Short mmCIF file of C-alpha atoms and ligand atoms in Angstrom, two decimals:
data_model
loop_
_atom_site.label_atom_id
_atom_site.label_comp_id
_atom_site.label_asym_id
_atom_site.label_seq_id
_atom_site.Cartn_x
_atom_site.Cartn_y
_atom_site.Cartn_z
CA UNK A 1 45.17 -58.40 -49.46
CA UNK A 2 42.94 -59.12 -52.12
CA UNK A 3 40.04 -57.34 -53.42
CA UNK A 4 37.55 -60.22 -52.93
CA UNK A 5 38.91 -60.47 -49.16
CA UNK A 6 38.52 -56.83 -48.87
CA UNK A 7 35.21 -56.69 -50.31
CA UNK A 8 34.00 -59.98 -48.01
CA UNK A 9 34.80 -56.87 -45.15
CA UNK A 10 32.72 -54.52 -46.23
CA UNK A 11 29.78 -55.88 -48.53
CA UNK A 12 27.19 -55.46 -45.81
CA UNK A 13 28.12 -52.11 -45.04
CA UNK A 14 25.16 -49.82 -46.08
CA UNK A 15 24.93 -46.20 -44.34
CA UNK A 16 22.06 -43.73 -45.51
CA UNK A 17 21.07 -45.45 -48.82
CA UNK A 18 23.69 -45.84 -51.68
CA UNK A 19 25.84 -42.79 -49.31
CA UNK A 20 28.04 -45.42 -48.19
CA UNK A 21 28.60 -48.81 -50.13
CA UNK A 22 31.16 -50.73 -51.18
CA UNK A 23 31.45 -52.67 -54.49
CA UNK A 24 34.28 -55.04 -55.71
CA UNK A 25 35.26 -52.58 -58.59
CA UNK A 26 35.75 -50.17 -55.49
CA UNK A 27 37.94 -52.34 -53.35
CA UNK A 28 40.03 -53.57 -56.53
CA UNK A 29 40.56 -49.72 -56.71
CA UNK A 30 41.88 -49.48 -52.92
CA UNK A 31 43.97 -52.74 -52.87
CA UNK A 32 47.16 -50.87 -54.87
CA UNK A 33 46.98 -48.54 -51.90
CA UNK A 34 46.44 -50.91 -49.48
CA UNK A 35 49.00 -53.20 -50.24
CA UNK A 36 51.72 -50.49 -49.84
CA UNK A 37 50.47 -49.01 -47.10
CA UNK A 38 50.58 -52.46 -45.55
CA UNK A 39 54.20 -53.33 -46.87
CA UNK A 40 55.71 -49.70 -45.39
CA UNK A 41 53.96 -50.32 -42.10
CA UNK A 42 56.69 -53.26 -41.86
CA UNK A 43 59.47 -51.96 -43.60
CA UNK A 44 59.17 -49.00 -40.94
CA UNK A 45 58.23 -51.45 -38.12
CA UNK A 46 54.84 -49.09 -38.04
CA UNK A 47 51.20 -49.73 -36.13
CA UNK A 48 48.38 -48.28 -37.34
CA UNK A 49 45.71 -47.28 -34.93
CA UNK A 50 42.52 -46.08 -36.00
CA UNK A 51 39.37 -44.86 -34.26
CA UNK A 52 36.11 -46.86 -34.32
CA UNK A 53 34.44 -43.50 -36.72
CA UNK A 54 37.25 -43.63 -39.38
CA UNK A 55 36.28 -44.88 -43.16
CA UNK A 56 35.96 -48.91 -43.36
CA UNK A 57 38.48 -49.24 -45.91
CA UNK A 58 41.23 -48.04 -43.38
CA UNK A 59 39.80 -50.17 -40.53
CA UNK A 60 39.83 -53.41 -42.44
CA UNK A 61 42.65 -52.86 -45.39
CA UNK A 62 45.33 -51.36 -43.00
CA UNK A 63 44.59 -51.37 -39.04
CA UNK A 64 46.34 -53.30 -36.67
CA UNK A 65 43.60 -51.46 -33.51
CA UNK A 66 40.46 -50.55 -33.74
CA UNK A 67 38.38 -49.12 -30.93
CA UNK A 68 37.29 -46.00 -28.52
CA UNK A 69 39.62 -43.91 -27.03
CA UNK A 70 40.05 -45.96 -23.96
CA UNK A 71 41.12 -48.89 -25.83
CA UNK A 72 43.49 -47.51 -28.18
CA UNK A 73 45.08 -45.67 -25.44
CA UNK A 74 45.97 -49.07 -24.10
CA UNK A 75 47.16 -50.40 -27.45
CA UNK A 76 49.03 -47.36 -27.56
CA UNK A 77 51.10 -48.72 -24.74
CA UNK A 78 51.05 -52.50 -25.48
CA UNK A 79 52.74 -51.71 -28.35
CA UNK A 80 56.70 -52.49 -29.38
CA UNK A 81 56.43 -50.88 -32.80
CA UNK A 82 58.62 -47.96 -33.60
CA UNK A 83 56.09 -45.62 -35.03
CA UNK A 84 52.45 -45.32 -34.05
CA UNK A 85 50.12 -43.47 -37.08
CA UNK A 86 47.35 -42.39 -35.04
CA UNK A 87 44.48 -42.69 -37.24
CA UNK A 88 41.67 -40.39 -35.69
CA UNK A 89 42.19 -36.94 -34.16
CA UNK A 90 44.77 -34.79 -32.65
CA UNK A 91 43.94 -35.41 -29.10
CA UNK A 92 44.24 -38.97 -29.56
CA UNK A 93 47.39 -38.85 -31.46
CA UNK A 94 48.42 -36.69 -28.44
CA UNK A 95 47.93 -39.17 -25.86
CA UNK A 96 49.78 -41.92 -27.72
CA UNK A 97 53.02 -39.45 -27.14
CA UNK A 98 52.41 -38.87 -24.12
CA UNK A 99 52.07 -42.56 -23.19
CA UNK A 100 55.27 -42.92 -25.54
CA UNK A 101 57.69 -40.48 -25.96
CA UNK A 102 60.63 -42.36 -27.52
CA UNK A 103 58.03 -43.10 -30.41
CA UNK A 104 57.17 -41.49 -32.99
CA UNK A 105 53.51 -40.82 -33.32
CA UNK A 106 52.30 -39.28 -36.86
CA UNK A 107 48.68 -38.21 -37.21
CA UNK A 108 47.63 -38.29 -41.03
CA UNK A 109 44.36 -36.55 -40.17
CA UNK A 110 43.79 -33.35 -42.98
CA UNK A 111 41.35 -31.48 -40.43
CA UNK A 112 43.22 -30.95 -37.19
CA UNK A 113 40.57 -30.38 -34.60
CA UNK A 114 37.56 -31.70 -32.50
CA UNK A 115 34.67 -29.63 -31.51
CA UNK A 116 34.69 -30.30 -27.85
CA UNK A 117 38.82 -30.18 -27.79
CA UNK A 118 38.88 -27.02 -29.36
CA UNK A 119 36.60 -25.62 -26.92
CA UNK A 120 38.50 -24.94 -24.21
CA UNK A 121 42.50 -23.64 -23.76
CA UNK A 122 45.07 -23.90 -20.99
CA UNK A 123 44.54 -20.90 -19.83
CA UNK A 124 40.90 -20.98 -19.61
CA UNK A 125 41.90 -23.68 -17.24
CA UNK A 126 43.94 -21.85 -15.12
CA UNK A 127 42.06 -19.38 -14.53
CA UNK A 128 38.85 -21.83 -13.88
CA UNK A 129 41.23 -23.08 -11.32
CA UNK A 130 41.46 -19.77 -9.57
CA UNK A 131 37.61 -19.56 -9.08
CA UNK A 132 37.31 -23.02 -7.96
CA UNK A 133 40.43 -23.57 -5.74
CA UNK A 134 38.73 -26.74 -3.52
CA UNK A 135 37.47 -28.88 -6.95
CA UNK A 136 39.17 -31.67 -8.30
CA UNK A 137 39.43 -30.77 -12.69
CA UNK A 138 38.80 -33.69 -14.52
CA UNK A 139 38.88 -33.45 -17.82
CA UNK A 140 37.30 -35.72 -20.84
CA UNK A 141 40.15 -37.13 -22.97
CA UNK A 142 39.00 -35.05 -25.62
CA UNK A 143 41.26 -32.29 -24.87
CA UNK A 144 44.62 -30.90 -25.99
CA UNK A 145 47.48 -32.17 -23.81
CA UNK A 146 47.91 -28.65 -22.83
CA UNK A 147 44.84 -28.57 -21.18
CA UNK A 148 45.38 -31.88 -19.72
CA UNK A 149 48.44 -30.97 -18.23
CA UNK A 150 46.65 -28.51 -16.08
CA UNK A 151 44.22 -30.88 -14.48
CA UNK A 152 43.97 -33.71 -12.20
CA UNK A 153 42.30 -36.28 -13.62
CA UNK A 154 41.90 -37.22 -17.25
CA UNK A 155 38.74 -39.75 -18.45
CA UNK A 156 37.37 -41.21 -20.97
CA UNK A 157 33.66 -41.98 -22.15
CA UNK A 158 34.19 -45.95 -21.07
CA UNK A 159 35.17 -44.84 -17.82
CA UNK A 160 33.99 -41.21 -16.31
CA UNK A 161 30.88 -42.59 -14.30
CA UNK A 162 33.49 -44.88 -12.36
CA UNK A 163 36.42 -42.57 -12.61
CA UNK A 164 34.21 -39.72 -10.77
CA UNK A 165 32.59 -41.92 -8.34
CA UNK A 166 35.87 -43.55 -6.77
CA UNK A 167 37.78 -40.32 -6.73
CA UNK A 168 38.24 -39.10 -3.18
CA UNK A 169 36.62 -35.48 -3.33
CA UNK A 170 33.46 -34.78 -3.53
CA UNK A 171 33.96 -31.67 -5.43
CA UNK A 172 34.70 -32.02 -8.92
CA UNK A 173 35.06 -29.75 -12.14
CA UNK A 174 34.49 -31.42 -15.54
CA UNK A 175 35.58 -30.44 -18.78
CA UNK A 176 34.83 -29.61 -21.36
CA UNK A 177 31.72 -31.47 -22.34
CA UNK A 178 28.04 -29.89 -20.75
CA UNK A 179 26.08 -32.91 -21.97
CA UNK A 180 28.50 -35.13 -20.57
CA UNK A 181 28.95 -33.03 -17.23
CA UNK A 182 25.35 -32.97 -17.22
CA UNK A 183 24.67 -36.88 -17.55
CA UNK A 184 27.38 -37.72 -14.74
CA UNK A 185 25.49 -35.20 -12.37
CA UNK A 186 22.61 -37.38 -13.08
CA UNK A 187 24.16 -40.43 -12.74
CA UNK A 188 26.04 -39.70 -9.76
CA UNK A 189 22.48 -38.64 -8.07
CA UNK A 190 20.33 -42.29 -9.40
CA UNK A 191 23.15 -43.58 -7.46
CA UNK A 192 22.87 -41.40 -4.41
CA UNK A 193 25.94 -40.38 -4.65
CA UNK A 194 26.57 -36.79 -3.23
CA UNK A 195 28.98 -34.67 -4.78
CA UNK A 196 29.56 -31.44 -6.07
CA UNK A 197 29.20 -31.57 -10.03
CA UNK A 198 30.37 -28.47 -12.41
CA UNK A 199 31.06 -28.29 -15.77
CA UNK A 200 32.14 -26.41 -18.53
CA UNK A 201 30.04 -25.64 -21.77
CA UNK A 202 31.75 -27.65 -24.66
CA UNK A 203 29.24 -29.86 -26.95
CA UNK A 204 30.49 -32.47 -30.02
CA UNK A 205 28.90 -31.28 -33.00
CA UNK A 206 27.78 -34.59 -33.93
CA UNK A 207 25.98 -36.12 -30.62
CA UNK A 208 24.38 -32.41 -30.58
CA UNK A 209 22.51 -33.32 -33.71
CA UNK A 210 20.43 -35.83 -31.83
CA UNK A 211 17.38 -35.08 -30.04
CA UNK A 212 14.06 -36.90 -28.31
CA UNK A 213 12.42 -36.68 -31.70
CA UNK A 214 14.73 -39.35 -33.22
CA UNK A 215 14.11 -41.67 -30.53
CA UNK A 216 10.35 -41.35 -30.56
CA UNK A 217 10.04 -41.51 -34.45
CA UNK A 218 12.02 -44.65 -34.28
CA UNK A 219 10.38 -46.42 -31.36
CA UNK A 220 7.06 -45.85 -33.00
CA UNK A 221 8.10 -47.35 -36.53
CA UNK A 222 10.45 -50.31 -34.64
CA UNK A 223 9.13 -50.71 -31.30
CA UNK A 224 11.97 -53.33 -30.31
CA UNK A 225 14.63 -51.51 -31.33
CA UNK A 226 17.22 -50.84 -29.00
CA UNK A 227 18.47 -47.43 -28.27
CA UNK A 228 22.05 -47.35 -27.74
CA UNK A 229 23.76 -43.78 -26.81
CA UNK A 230 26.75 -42.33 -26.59
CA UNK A 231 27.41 -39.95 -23.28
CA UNK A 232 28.25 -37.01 -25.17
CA UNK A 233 24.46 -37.04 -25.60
CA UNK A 234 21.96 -34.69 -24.19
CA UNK A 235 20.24 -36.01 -20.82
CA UNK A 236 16.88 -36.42 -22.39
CA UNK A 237 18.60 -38.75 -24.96
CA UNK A 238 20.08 -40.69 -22.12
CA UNK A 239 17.67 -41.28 -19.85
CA UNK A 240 15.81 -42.64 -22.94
CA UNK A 241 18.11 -45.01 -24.36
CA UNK A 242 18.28 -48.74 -23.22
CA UNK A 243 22.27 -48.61 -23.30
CA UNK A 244 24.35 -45.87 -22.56
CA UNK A 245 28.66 -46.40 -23.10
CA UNK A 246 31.90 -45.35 -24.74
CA UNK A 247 31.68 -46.82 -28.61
CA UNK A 248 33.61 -50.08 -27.70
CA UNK A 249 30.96 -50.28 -24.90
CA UNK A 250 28.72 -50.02 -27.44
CA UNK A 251 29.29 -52.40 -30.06
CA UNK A 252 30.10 -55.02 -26.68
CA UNK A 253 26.62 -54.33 -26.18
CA UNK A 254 25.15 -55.35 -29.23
CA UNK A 255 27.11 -58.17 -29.75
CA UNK A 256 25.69 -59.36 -26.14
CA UNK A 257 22.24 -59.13 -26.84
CA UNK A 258 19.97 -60.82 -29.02
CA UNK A 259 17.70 -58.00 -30.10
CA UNK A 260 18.30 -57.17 -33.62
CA UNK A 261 17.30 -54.03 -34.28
CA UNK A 262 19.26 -50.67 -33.30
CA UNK A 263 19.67 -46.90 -33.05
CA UNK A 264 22.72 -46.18 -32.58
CA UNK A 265 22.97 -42.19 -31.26
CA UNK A 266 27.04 -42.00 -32.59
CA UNK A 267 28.93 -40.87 -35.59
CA UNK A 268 28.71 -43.22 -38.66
CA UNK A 269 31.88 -44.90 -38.42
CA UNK A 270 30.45 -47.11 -35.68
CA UNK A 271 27.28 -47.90 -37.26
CA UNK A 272 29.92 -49.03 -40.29
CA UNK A 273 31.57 -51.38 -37.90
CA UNK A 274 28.60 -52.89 -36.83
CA UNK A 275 27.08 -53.25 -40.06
CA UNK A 276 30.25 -55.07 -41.13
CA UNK A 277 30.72 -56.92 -38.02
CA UNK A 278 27.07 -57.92 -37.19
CA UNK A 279 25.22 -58.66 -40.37
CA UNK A 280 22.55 -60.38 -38.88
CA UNK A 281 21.76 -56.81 -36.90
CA UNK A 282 19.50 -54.24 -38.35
CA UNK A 283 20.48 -50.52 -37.37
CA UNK A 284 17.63 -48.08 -37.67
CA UNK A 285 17.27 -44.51 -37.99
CA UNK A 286 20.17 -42.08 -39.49
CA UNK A 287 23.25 -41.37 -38.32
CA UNK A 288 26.34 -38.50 -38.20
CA UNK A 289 29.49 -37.91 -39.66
CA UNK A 290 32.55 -36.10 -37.68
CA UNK A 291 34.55 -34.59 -40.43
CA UNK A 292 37.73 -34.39 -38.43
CA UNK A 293 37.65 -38.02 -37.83
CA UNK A 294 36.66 -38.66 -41.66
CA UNK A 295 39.43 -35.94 -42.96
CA UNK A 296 41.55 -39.03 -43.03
CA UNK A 297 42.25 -41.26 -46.07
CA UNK A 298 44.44 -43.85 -47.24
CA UNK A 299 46.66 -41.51 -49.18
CA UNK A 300 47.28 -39.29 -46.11
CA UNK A 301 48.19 -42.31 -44.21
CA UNK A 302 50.51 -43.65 -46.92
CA UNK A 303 52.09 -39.83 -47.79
CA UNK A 304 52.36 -39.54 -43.41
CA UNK A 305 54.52 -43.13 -43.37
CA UNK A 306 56.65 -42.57 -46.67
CA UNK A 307 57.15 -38.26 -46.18
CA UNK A 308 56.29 -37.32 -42.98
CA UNK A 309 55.55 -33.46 -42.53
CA UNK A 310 56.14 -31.22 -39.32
CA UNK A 311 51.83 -30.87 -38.83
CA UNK A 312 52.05 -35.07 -39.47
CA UNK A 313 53.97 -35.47 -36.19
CA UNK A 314 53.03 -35.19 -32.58
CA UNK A 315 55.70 -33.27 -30.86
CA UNK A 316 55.29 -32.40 -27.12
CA UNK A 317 57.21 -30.36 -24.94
CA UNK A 318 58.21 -32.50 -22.10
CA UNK A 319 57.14 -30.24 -19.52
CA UNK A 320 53.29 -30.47 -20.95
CA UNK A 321 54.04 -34.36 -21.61
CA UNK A 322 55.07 -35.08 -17.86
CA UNK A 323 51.97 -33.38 -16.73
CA UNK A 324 49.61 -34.91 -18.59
CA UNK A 325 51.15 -38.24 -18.35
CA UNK A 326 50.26 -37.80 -14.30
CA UNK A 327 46.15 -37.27 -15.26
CA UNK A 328 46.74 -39.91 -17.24
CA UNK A 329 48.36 -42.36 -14.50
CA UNK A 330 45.04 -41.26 -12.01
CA UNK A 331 42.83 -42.05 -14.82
CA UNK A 332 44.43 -45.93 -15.09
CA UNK A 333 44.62 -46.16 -11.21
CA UNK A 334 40.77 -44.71 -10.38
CA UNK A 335 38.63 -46.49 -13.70
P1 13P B 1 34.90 -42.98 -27.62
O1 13P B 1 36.09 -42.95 -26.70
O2 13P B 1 33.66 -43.47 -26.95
O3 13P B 1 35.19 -43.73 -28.85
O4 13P B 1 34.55 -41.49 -28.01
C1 13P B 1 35.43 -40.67 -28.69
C2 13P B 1 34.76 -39.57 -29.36
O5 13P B 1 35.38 -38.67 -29.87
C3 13P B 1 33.31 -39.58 -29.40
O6 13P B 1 32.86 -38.52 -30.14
FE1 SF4 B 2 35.29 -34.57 -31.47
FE2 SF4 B 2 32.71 -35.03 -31.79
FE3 SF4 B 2 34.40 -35.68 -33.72
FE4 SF4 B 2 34.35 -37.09 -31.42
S1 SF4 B 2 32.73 -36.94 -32.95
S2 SF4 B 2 36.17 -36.35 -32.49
S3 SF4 B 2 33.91 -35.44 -29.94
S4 SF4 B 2 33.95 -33.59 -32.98
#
């Protein structure tokens, strides 16, 4: 790759003022990385897999998939590659191994965690289990694959509505998001669907940033923008935004419409994406940055492919792995 093809990637990328920008001097100083990151990913017969939120110059100088959690979990699984970096957070890295445990699956990520995985242990599980013996546990793939490996069900933001609504008991435990818990209780009921909705108390620090205020300020300034929301959103938030989905759902959505202005009610990463990807789109408003997702960096995923450390890979016991794999399975069969 060259630093003018680079640079053609990311030109239009412009997050809160001269934050986030890219210059040619800038990717002439990534390319050396780049290029070797590139050449080891086929020495090692390597895939690189990285979240919609991670940095730009990862997604364009050295992905092979980009997307939400739904979709790399399926790349995950399309793949024939050896090893699998898992460019994003633990939990994701997590599922990869789970879908593929005669692979290994490195996570280059400095900051291991995720505010809504790390919110919630095995054990809390259990012993929700023994208050609520009747309730199907479904839990948000945003969760360790401890946790998942005590529940019944696992989803994902492209496909809990669906996931919830087709499952064949009508009392249901979510975890461990409350905004999302809360949001599928109200979506279940527009629908007039009955069921039995609880859920545990877990929030992302980054949707929880956004409230009412930065829709109203925006749709007085830009009165056809589009407000586009994530479900780990508080209710107020979604029953005010024009498009509510998973971030692949999202971008699908603005690439299917012809309005051109945006909010976008996500981490920064996505708005990135966009900006690169839709340059005749204007995104409004401000944005937020998940600093697990943006711990990662092209020298952490070169040191993970060349050196890999003990914390780098995802090792499962196969107990955990087998269960998990099942919520897993029901999630595939019931989106
Ligand atoms: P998506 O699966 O929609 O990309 O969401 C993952 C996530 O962590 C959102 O904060
Ligand atoms: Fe977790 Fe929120 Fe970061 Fe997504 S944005 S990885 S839910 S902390």
């Amino acid at each position: 790759m060259t630093p003018e093809e680079l640079y053609e990637k990311l030109k239009n990328i412009r997050l809160g003022g001269a934050v986030c920008q890219y210059s040619l001097r800038k990717c002439a100083e990534y390319i050396p990385l780049i290029n070797e990151i590139n050449e080891l990913k086929e020495a090692k017969n390597a895939v690189i897999l990285a979240h919609s939120y991670i940095s730009p110059e990862i997604i364009y100088g050295v992905s092979d998939f980009v997307g939400d959690s739904y979709k790399l979990s399926r790349d995950a699984l399309s793949t024939k590659a050896s090893t699998i970096v898992f460019v994003a957070v633990r939990f994701m890295g997590e599922t990869a191994k789970i879908l593929n445990p005669e692979k290994e699956v490195l996570i280059p990520a400095k900051e291991d965690g995720c505010t809504l995985a790390d919110s919630i242990t095995a054990q809390q599980v259990k012993e929700l289990k023994g208050q609520y013996p009747d309730y199907t546990f479904i839990c948000y793939i945003n969760t360790s694959a401890q946790v998942k490996a005590q529940c019944d069900v696992t989803v994902t933001s492209a496909n809990v509505y669906n996931v919830v609504k087709n499952f064949p008991n009508d009392k249901i435990y979510f975890l461990p998001d409350k905004f999302m818990g809360q949001n599928l209780k109200n979506y279940l009921e527009h629908q007039g669907i009955k069921k039995d909705i609880k859920f545990y108390s877990g929030t992302c620090y980054v949707h929880e940033e956004y409230g009412l205020d930065d829709i109203l300020k925006v749709r007085l300034e830009y009165p056809d923008a589009k407000i586009v929301s994530h479900p780990e959103c508080n209710s107020a938030i979604i029953e005010h935004s024009d498009f509510v989905g998973s971030t692949e759902q999202m971008l699908t959505y603005m690439k299917g419409t012809t309005s051109k202005q945006f909010l976008m009610l996500t981490e920064c990463g996505l708005s990135a994406r966009l900006q690169s990807e839709f340059p005749d789109k204007q995104l409004v408003g401000s944005c937020t940055m998940c600093k697990y997702m943006k711990s990662n960096t092209l020298e952490d995923i070169l040191r993970a492919l060349k050196n890999p450390s003990v914390h780098d890979r995802v090792i499962l016991d196969e107990d955990t792995r087998l269960k998990a794999l099942k919520t897993i399975e029901a999630m595939f069969r019931w989106a």
